[in-house]
Every structure is written in C-alpha cells, then in structure tokens.
Amino acid sequence: MTDLEARLTQILRDDPVVWPALVAARDLDLPDWWIVSGAIYNTVWNHLTGRPPGYGIKDIDLMYFDPDTSWDAEDREIQRGAACFQPHPPVEIRNQARVHLWYEDHFGHAIPPLRCPRESILNFASQTHAVGVRLEADDRMTLCAPFGLEAIFAMRVEANSRNRNRETHERKAGRCKTFWPELDIRPWSTGPVVTRAADDTDWAEVHALLHRAFAYMEGRIEPPSSLLRMTPETLAAKADTETCLLAIEGGSLLGCVFSTPANDALYVGKLAVEPAHHGRGIGRMLMHQVAAEARAFGHSALVLQTRIELTENHAAFARLGFAKIGETAHPGYDRSTSITMRRDL
C-alpha cells in the first residue's frame, strides 16, 4: 500500500458519512460492489480544506455487477438497499451490466457492454474521479484507482481521454469548483479519444492501419511479423479474448493497441500509430490507458516484446519507462529474435 492509499483509507475510516455507507454496503453484499467517485474524492477535499464531513456530497454512488440486466432485477436491489443506508446523502445503486443499455440515450454515443465495475471506473469522465473502494469482511479496504491518487490529493481535476465525455467532465468539474474553489481544473484535451473496440468496429480499417504502421519492419526483421498471417477476421477474434483500445479523432482511426493478462502483468502487443500522425503522443496516450487498465485490474506491471533488430523501438519503449528483462527466440531460430521489456506500475 502506498502512502497516499494509506492516507485515503484512514480519511475514509474516520469520516462519519462515508464509513457507515461502506459498512452498510458490505452488509448489503451486492455482487462485485464498489462505492465510487464523488463520495470518495469529495471526502478527501473536505479533509484537506477543513470543511465538515459530507460537505458538497450530492449522493453516494454504489455500483455492482449482476449479469441479469433486467430493470426488475436492478430495482429489487435498489429497494433492498433503501432500508440499509442513512437518508442523507442519498445512495444511488446501479448495476454496471446494464450501463450499455441506456448509455447512448444519456450521453449521445454507444459503448460496448462493461465487463465489470472496474472497467466502469476506467471510463469516468475525469481521471480524478476514477476511484472506487470496497470494504472487505475483515475491515480491509480494497481500492481501485486506475489513474492513481496524486490528482485527488493535489486537488486537481484532470480529464480522461478514455471516452467521448467532455460535457460530463466540464459539468462535474464546474459543480466541484463552486464547492471547492481551491481546485485546479484542467481543460479537456482537443486531441484523440481512446475507446474499447466494439461490435461495430471496422476490423478491415484496423488491419489496414496495422499494415501501414508496421511497413517499416519489412526486410528488417526475421522472421517476418505475425501480422502478415492476420486478417480482419482474426483481429476481431483476437479482440474477443484480449482488450483492444482504439485512438480516434474526428471519426478517423489513428492508433490501436492490444493487451491481455500474463501472470502478474498485462502483456501489450500490436501497438500501432498512423504514420502521418507520429509525434503527436498518440502511442503514449494509448500506453497510458493500458497502464490504467492494468492498475484497475490489479496487475503490477506491463510487459511487451519487440524485435531485436528494431533498436529505435527499444529506445522508444525505454522512454515510456520499460526496461529490458530478457531475450527470446522464435521457434526454429538458434539466436535471439526478440527482447522482452517490463514496466513496473
């Protein structure tokens, strides 16, 4: 546990508003439940500025995950929870398995079904807001903070490029500023946004982007890239078992990256940026979101492999915090063909 995590835990334990809500939520025992967002960072800000407990907290968001996506099932849990919590501030109970059913009507664009509440936290409009806490049976707190806690304790609201939710970021930041004028509100970036590949993803477009981005490897690496054996259909199948993130700007695909769990780490592959957009930080943005995903799901590192001939890639990944940890050989080769690099989180 980091110093900021320990500090957050103690602040929440001492708070007469959030602590009883955590205890009640544990007793309610919803599947994969978390108290998230405002009730947590608002409580920290009140502690830092000497304001009273509960000040500025509009409600307490309690999310959980139940594969039954019917409204009746969610309503039963809402009614069951009504008797468990203090009346003020109100507790809003929402099943994250249902979010994709109403998201487009509410926010103007569709998202793929969420896989769990941790992924919901990843998609919050502001990185600062992306925090969740669960109280375990032994009174230990489990924390989900994919973008870390530094911004919360610095009273800095930073936008999240993960999704197209600028309006939500600005609206919530504006409300917070009225209660905590000390806040440093960072503006929404006008650059690309990052989204998870969905059912309507144009895999032929992704396939073509990868070929353009990897063209510089031709004639330089041996054996040739596995991309040469891939089709749009195999990429779509790959995305069924791995996470594929896309960088999109103005409807145009500018980058992609795949990731999948590998022991204690998240393995990163097929990181690609449209050649005409090199130098804009798109690869760094994609890697930032992969790191956030790793932290959200409890992985302690990112790992990747890059061909031994591509020394410029070795240097680029080193600038992103990766260090070489080994070498490997493709089947049939008696020499190293790739190096493995790791970045601890």
PDB file of C-alpha atoms in Angstrom, residues 73-285:
ATOM      1  CA  ALA A  73     -33.592  -7.166 -11.006  1.00  0.00           C
ATOM      2  CA  GLU A  74     -31.861  -3.803 -10.518  1.00  0.00           C
ATOM      3  CA  ASP A  75     -34.965  -2.301  -8.940  1.00  0.00           C
ATOM      4  CA  ARG A  76     -35.143  -5.148  -6.427  1.00  0.00           C
ATOM      5  CA  GLU A  77     -31.620  -4.301  -5.275  1.00  0.00           C
ATOM      6  CA  ILE A  78     -32.444  -0.590  -5.114  1.00  0.00           C
ATOM      7  CA  GLN A  79     -35.464  -1.333  -2.923  1.00  0.00           C
ATOM      8  CA  ARG A  80     -33.491  -3.749  -0.768  1.00  0.00           C
ATOM      9  CA  GLY A  81     -30.811  -1.125  -0.243  1.00  0.00           C
ATOM     10  CA  ALA A  82     -33.266   1.648   0.642  1.00  0.00           C
ATOM     11  CA  ALA A  83     -33.550   0.418   4.220  1.00  0.00           C
ATOM     12  CA  CYS A  84     -29.809  -0.030   4.716  1.00  0.00           C
ATOM     13  CA  PHE A  85     -28.420   3.486   4.364  1.00  0.00           C
ATOM     14  CA  GLN A  86     -28.747   6.839   6.059  1.00  0.00           C
ATOM     15  CA  PRO A  87     -31.172   9.093   4.145  1.00  0.00           C
ATOM     16  CA  HIS A  88     -28.630  11.857   3.536  1.00  0.00           C
ATOM     17  CA  PRO A  89     -26.792  11.913   1.281  1.00  0.00           C
ATOM     18  CA  PRO A  90     -28.884   9.510  -0.823  1.00  0.00           C
ATOM     19  CA  VAL A  91     -27.278   6.317  -2.111  1.00  0.00           C
ATOM     20  CA  GLU A  92     -27.692   5.552  -5.818  1.00  0.00           C
ATOM     21  CA  ILE A  93     -27.420   1.835  -6.590  1.00  0.00           C
ATOM     22  CA  ARG A  94     -26.695   0.885 -10.214  1.00  0.00           C
ATOM     23  CA  ASN A  95     -25.931  -2.405 -11.963  1.00  0.00           C
ATOM     24  CA  GLN A  96     -22.988  -1.823 -14.299  1.00  0.00           C
ATOM     25  CA  ALA A  97     -24.005  -4.747 -16.502  1.00  0.00           C
ATOM     26  CA  ARG A  98     -26.928  -2.573 -17.645  1.00  0.00           C
ATOM     27  CA  VAL A  99     -24.996   0.619 -18.454  1.00  0.00           C
ATOM     28  CA  HIS A 100     -24.650  -0.025 -22.187  1.00  0.00           C
ATOM     29  CA  LEU A 101     -28.452  -0.312 -22.451  1.00  0.00           C
ATOM     30  CA  TRP A 102     -29.024   3.357 -21.565  1.00  0.00           C
ATOM     31  CA  TYR A 103     -25.633   4.994 -22.143  1.00  0.00           C
ATOM     32  CA  GLU A 104     -26.256   6.199 -25.693  1.00  0.00           C
ATOM     33  CA  ASP A 105     -29.566   7.855 -24.782  1.00  0.00           C
ATOM     34  CA  HIS A 106     -27.893   9.624 -21.872  1.00  0.00           C
ATOM     35  CA  PHE A 107     -24.503  10.564 -23.350  1.00  0.00           C
ATOM     36  CA  GLY A 108     -25.073  10.547 -27.121  1.00  0.00           C
ATOM     37  CA  HIS A 109     -22.829   7.641 -28.129  1.00  0.00           C
ATOM     38  CA  ALA A 110     -22.836   3.897 -27.581  1.00  0.00           C
ATOM     39  CA  ILE A 111     -20.327   1.859 -25.581  1.00  0.00           C
ATOM     40  CA  PRO A 112     -19.767  -1.909 -25.551  1.00  0.00           C
ATOM     41  CA  PRO A 113     -21.105  -3.825 -22.544  1.00  0.00           C
ATOM     42  CA  LEU A 114     -18.937  -3.303 -19.490  1.00  0.00           C
ATOM     43  CA  ARG A 115     -17.164  -6.376 -18.167  1.00  0.00           C
ATOM     44  CA  CYS A 116     -17.197  -5.319 -14.507  1.00  0.00           C
ATOM     45  CA  PRO A 117     -17.318  -2.208 -12.280  1.00  0.00           C
ATOM     46  CA  ARG A 118     -13.555  -1.786 -12.566  1.00  0.00           C
ATOM     47  CA  GLU A 119     -13.995  -1.089 -16.267  1.00  0.00           C
ATOM     48  CA  SER A 120     -16.748   1.397 -15.473  1.00  0.00           C
ATOM     49  CA  ILE A 121     -14.322   3.275 -13.210  1.00  0.00           C
ATOM     50  CA  LEU A 122     -11.809   3.356 -16.077  1.00  0.00           C
ATOM     51  CA  ASN A 123     -14.361   5.200 -18.209  1.00  0.00           C
ATOM     52  CA  PHE A 124     -15.221   8.005 -15.782  1.00  0.00           C
ATOM     53  CA  ALA A 125     -15.082  11.428 -17.442  1.00  0.00           C
ATOM     54  CA  SER A 126     -12.217  12.664 -15.264  1.00  0.00           C
ATOM     55  CA  GLN A 127      -9.167  10.704 -14.198  1.00  0.00           C
ATOM     56  CA  THR A 128      -9.511  12.330 -10.783  1.00  0.00           C
ATOM     57  CA  HIS A 129     -12.998  10.869 -10.393  1.00  0.00           C
ATOM     58  CA  ALA A 130     -11.865   7.352 -11.295  1.00  0.00           C
ATOM     59  CA  VAL A 131     -11.639   5.844  -7.833  1.00  0.00           C
ATOM     60  CA  GLY A 132     -13.589   3.135  -6.047  1.00  0.00           C
ATOM     61  CA  VAL A 133     -13.451   1.486  -2.615  1.00  0.00           C
ATOM     62  CA  ARG A 134     -14.852  -1.744  -1.241  1.00  0.00           C
ATOM     63  CA  LEU A 135     -14.869  -2.795   2.430  1.00  0.00           C
ATOM     64  CA  GLU A 136     -13.977  -6.442   2.921  1.00  0.00           C
ATOM     65  CA  ALA A 137     -15.219  -8.798   5.637  1.00  0.00           C
ATOM     66  CA  ASP A 138     -12.035  -8.260   7.684  1.00  0.00           C
ATOM     67  CA  ASP A 139     -12.448  -4.421   7.514  1.00  0.00           C
ATOM     68  CA  ARG A 140      -9.640  -4.193   4.965  1.00  0.00           C
ATOM     69  CA  MET A 141     -10.331  -1.743   2.129  1.00  0.00           C
ATOM     70  CA  THR A 142      -9.821  -2.745  -1.484  1.00  0.00           C
ATOM     71  CA  LEU A 143      -9.035   0.225  -3.725  1.00  0.00           C
ATOM     72  CA  CYS A 144      -9.453   0.701  -7.461  1.00  0.00           C
ATOM     73  CA  ALA A 145      -7.672   3.841  -8.705  1.00  0.00           C
ATOM     74  CA  PRO A 146      -6.500   3.236 -12.277  1.00  0.00           C
ATOM     75  CA  PHE A 147      -5.023   6.728 -12.658  1.00  0.00           C
ATOM     76  CA  GLY A 148      -3.615   6.901  -9.139  1.00  0.00           C
ATOM     77  CA  LEU A 149      -4.457   9.230  -6.240  1.00  0.00           C
ATOM     78  CA  GLU A 150      -1.995  12.053  -6.843  1.00  0.00           C
ATOM     79  CA  ALA A 151      -4.536  14.312  -8.589  1.00  0.00           C
ATOM     80  CA  ILE A 152      -7.101  13.842  -5.816  1.00  0.00           C
ATOM     81  CA  PHE A 153      -4.667  14.882  -3.098  1.00  0.00           C
ATOM     82  CA  ALA A 154      -3.350  17.724  -5.267  1.00  0.00           C
ATOM     83  CA  MET A 155      -6.978  18.929  -5.683  1.00  0.00           C
ATOM     84  CA  ARG A 156      -6.513  18.764  -9.441  1.00  0.00           C
ATOM     85  CA  VAL A 157      -9.295  17.644 -11.810  1.00  0.00           C
ATOM     86  CA  GLU A 158      -7.823  16.022 -14.919  1.00  0.00           C
ATOM     87  CA  ALA A 159      -9.877  14.926 -17.924  1.00  0.00           C
ATOM     88  CA  ASN A 160      -9.919  11.297 -19.055  1.00  0.00           C
ATOM     89  CA  SER A 161      -9.323  10.753 -22.779  1.00  0.00           C
ATOM     90  CA  ARG A 162     -10.752   7.236 -22.445  1.00  0.00           C
ATOM     91  CA  ASN A 163     -14.172   8.162 -23.778  1.00  0.00           C
ATOM     92  CA  ARG A 164     -16.081  10.921 -25.553  1.00  0.00           C
ATOM     93  CA  ASN A 165     -17.471  12.557 -22.422  1.00  0.00           C
ATOM     94  CA  ARG A 166     -16.151  16.125 -22.460  1.00  0.00           C
ATOM     95  CA  GLU A 167     -19.547  17.565 -21.454  1.00  0.00           C
ATOM     96  CA  THR A 168     -19.678  15.367 -18.353  1.00  0.00           C
ATOM     97  CA  HIS A 169     -16.120  16.303 -17.346  1.00  0.00           C
ATOM     98  CA  GLU A 170     -16.805  20.026 -17.689  1.00  0.00           C
ATOM     99  CA  ARG A 171     -20.193  19.890 -15.963  1.00  0.00           C
ATOM    100  CA  LYS A 172     -18.927  17.930 -12.972  1.00  0.00           C
ATOM    101  CA  ALA A 173     -15.744  19.995 -12.733  1.00  0.00           C
ATOM    102  CA  GLY A 174     -17.808  23.185 -12.748  1.00  0.00           C
ATOM    103  CA  ARG A 175     -20.010  21.924  -9.930  1.00  0.00           C
ATOM    104  CA  CYS A 176     -16.965  20.899  -7.886  1.00  0.00           C
ATOM    105  CA  LYS A 177     -15.388  24.320  -8.365  1.00  0.00           C
ATOM    106  CA  THR A 178     -18.406  26.000  -6.731  1.00  0.00           C
ATOM    107  CA  PHE A 179     -17.889  23.935  -3.560  1.00  0.00           C
ATOM    108  CA  TRP A 180     -14.079  23.765  -3.563  1.00  0.00           C
ATOM    109  CA  PRO A 181     -12.781  26.936  -5.269  1.00  0.00           C
ATOM    110  CA  GLU A 182      -9.220  25.833  -4.484  1.00  0.00           C
ATOM    111  CA  LEU A 183      -9.469  23.194  -7.243  1.00  0.00           C
ATOM    112  CA  ASP A 184      -7.200  23.267 -10.267  1.00  0.00           C
ATOM    113  CA  ILE A 185      -9.466  22.324 -13.201  1.00  0.00           C
ATOM    114  CA  ARG A 186      -7.551  21.055 -16.207  1.00  0.00           C
ATOM    115  CA  PRO A 187      -9.244  21.566 -19.600  1.00  0.00           C
ATOM    116  CA  TRP A 188     -10.476  18.766 -21.821  1.00  0.00           C
ATOM    117  CA  SER A 189      -7.922  17.845 -24.480  1.00  0.00           C
ATOM    118  CA  THR A 190      -8.999  18.524 -28.054  1.00  0.00           C
ATOM    119  CA  GLY A 191      -6.945  15.586 -29.351  1.00  0.00           C
ATOM    120  CA  PRO A 192      -7.892  11.944 -29.912  1.00  0.00           C
ATOM    121  CA  VAL A 193     -10.045   9.940 -27.538  1.00  0.00           C
ATOM    122  CA  VAL A 194      -9.498   6.301 -26.605  1.00  0.00           C
ATOM    123  CA  THR A 195     -12.295   3.746 -26.753  1.00  0.00           C
ATOM    124  CA  ARG A 196     -12.529  -0.020 -26.448  1.00  0.00           C
ATOM    125  CA  ALA A 197     -13.205  -1.844 -29.703  1.00  0.00           C
ATOM    126  CA  ALA A 198     -16.860  -2.802 -30.019  1.00  0.00           C
ATOM    127  CA  ASP A 199     -19.113  -4.985 -32.173  1.00  0.00           C
ATOM    128  CA  ASP A 200     -19.291  -2.294 -34.849  1.00  0.00           C
ATOM    129  CA  THR A 201     -15.511  -1.835 -35.099  1.00  0.00           C
ATOM    130  CA  ASP A 202     -14.296  -1.810 -38.703  1.00  0.00           C
ATOM    131  CA  TRP A 203     -11.642  -4.518 -38.456  1.00  0.00           C
ATOM    132  CA  ALA A 204     -10.602  -4.042 -42.057  1.00  0.00           C
ATOM    133  CA  GLU A 205      -9.686  -0.472 -41.103  1.00  0.00           C
ATOM    134  CA  VAL A 206      -7.716  -1.675 -38.066  1.00  0.00           C
ATOM    135  CA  HIS A 207      -5.983  -4.282 -40.239  1.00  0.00           C
ATOM    136  CA  ALA A 208      -5.008  -1.642 -42.788  1.00  0.00           C
ATOM    137  CA  LEU A 209      -3.718   0.712 -40.061  1.00  0.00           C
ATOM    138  CA  LEU A 210      -1.501  -2.042 -38.658  1.00  0.00           C
ATOM    139  CA  HIS A 211      -0.044  -2.766 -42.075  1.00  0.00           C
ATOM    140  CA  ARG A 212       0.761   0.909 -42.661  1.00  0.00           C
ATOM    141  CA  ALA A 213       2.244   1.298 -39.170  1.00  0.00           C
ATOM    142  CA  PHE A 214       4.371  -1.878 -39.407  1.00  0.00           C
ATOM    143  CA  ALA A 215       5.520  -1.384 -43.018  1.00  0.00           C
ATOM    144  CA  TYR A 216       8.907  -0.070 -41.835  1.00  0.00           C
ATOM    145  CA  MET A 217       9.713  -3.541 -40.443  1.00  0.00           C
ATOM    146  CA  GLU A 218       9.641  -5.236 -43.847  1.00  0.00           C
ATOM    147  CA  GLY A 219      13.064  -6.550 -44.786  1.00  0.00           C
ATOM    148  CA  ARG A 220      14.463  -5.642 -41.354  1.00  0.00           C
ATOM    149  CA  ILE A 221      13.164  -8.396 -39.093  1.00  0.00           C
ATOM    150  CA  GLU A 222      13.478 -12.163 -39.279  1.00  0.00           C
ATOM    151  CA  PRO A 223      11.149 -13.996 -39.051  1.00  0.00           C
ATOM    152  CA  PRO A 224       8.572 -11.672 -40.643  1.00  0.00           C
ATOM    153  CA  SER A 225       5.849 -10.125 -38.498  1.00  0.00           C
ATOM    154  CA  SER A 226       2.911 -12.302 -37.458  1.00  0.00           C
ATOM    155  CA  LEU A 227       0.741  -9.508 -38.823  1.00  0.00           C
ATOM    156  CA  LEU A 228       1.320 -10.961 -42.312  1.00  0.00           C
ATOM    157  CA  ARG A 229      -0.721 -14.004 -41.293  1.00  0.00           C
ATOM    158  CA  MET A 230      -3.575 -11.973 -39.836  1.00  0.00           C
ATOM    159  CA  THR A 231      -6.832 -10.957 -41.444  1.00  0.00           C
ATOM    160  CA  PRO A 232      -9.577  -8.579 -40.295  1.00  0.00           C
ATOM    161  CA  GLU A 233     -11.422 -11.658 -39.063  1.00  0.00           C
ATOM    162  CA  THR A 234      -8.520 -12.920 -36.962  1.00  0.00           C
ATOM    163  CA  LEU A 235      -8.080  -9.451 -35.469  1.00  0.00           C
ATOM    164  CA  ALA A 236     -11.765  -9.451 -34.476  1.00  0.00           C
ATOM    165  CA  ALA A 237     -11.303 -12.880 -32.896  1.00  0.00           C
ATOM    166  CA  LYS A 238      -8.211 -11.602 -31.078  1.00  0.00           C
ATOM    167  CA  ALA A 239     -10.289  -8.757 -29.634  1.00  0.00           C
ATOM    168  CA  ASP A 240     -12.771 -11.317 -28.279  1.00  0.00           C
ATOM    169  CA  THR A 241     -10.116 -12.695 -25.916  1.00  0.00           C
ATOM    170  CA  GLU A 242      -7.961  -9.586 -25.452  1.00  0.00           C
ATOM    171  CA  THR A 243      -8.648  -5.890 -24.887  1.00  0.00           C
ATOM    172  CA  CYS A 244      -8.263  -3.707 -27.965  1.00  0.00           C
ATOM    173  CA  LEU A 245      -8.133   0.054 -27.468  1.00  0.00           C
ATOM    174  CA  LEU A 246      -8.538   2.459 -30.374  1.00  0.00           C
ATOM    175  CA  ALA A 247      -7.396   6.095 -30.653  1.00  0.00           C
ATOM    176  CA  ILE A 248      -9.975   8.027 -32.676  1.00  0.00           C
ATOM    177  CA  GLU A 249     -10.146  11.656 -33.727  1.00  0.00           C
ATOM    178  CA  GLY A 250     -12.981  13.143 -35.742  1.00  0.00           C
ATOM    179  CA  GLY A 251     -14.153   9.686 -36.765  1.00  0.00           C
ATOM    180  CA  SER A 252     -10.695   8.671 -38.038  1.00  0.00           C
ATOM    181  CA  LEU A 253      -8.728   5.760 -36.586  1.00  0.00           C
ATOM    182  CA  LEU A 254      -5.242   6.946 -35.579  1.00  0.00           C
ATOM    183  CA  GLY A 255      -3.941   4.135 -33.390  1.00  0.00           C
ATOM    184  CA  CYS A 256      -4.587   0.842 -31.639  1.00  0.00           C
ATOM    185  CA  VAL A 257      -3.138  -1.463 -29.016  1.00  0.00           C
ATOM    186  CA  PHE A 258      -3.995  -4.935 -27.709  1.00  0.00           C
ATOM    187  CA  SER A 259      -3.429  -6.224 -24.184  1.00  0.00           C
ATOM    188  CA  THR A 260      -4.013  -9.453 -22.275  1.00  0.00           C
ATOM    189  CA  PRO A 261      -3.227 -10.704 -18.740  1.00  0.00           C
ATOM    190  CA  ALA A 262       0.085 -12.547 -18.340  1.00  0.00           C
ATOM    191  CA  ASN A 263       0.763 -13.713 -14.759  1.00  0.00           C
ATOM    192  CA  ASP A 264       1.177 -10.566 -12.629  1.00  0.00           C
ATOM    193  CA  ALA A 265       1.372  -8.277 -15.648  1.00  0.00           C
ATOM    194  CA  LEU A 266      -0.609  -7.072 -18.621  1.00  0.00           C
ATOM    195  CA  TYR A 267       1.023  -8.079 -21.899  1.00  0.00           C
ATOM    196  CA  VAL A 268       0.961  -5.345 -24.542  1.00  0.00           C
ATOM    197  CA  GLY A 269       1.005  -6.071 -28.257  1.00  0.00           C
ATOM    198  CA  LYS A 270       0.248  -4.629 -31.684  1.00  0.00           C
ATOM    199  CA  LEU A 271       0.766  -1.017 -30.582  1.00  0.00           C
ATOM    200  CA  ALA A 272       0.372   0.997 -33.776  1.00  0.00           C
ATOM    201  CA  VAL A 273       0.009   4.653 -34.740  1.00  0.00           C
ATOM    202  CA  GLU A 274      -0.925   6.026 -38.148  1.00  0.00           C
ATOM    203  CA  PRO A 275       2.448   7.080 -39.640  1.00  0.00           C
ATOM    204  CA  ALA A 276       1.146  10.509 -40.689  1.00  0.00           C
ATOM    205  CA  HIS A 277       0.348  11.236 -37.026  1.00  0.00           C
ATOM    206  CA  HIS A 278       3.643  10.239 -35.441  1.00  0.00           C
ATOM    207  CA  GLY A 279       4.985  12.754 -32.956  1.00  0.00           C
ATOM    208  CA  ARG A 280       1.583  13.695 -31.507  1.00  0.00           C
ATOM    209  CA  GLY A 281       1.855  11.492 -28.419  1.00  0.00           C
ATOM    210  CA  ILE A 282      -0.825   9.017 -29.556  1.00  0.00           C
ATOM    211  CA  GLY A 283       1.268   5.971 -28.675  1.00  0.00           C
ATOM    212  CA  ARG A 284       1.976   7.463 -25.252  1.00  0.00           C
ATOM    213  CA  MET A 285      -1.762   8.124 -24.783  1.00  0.00           C
TER     214      MET A 285
END
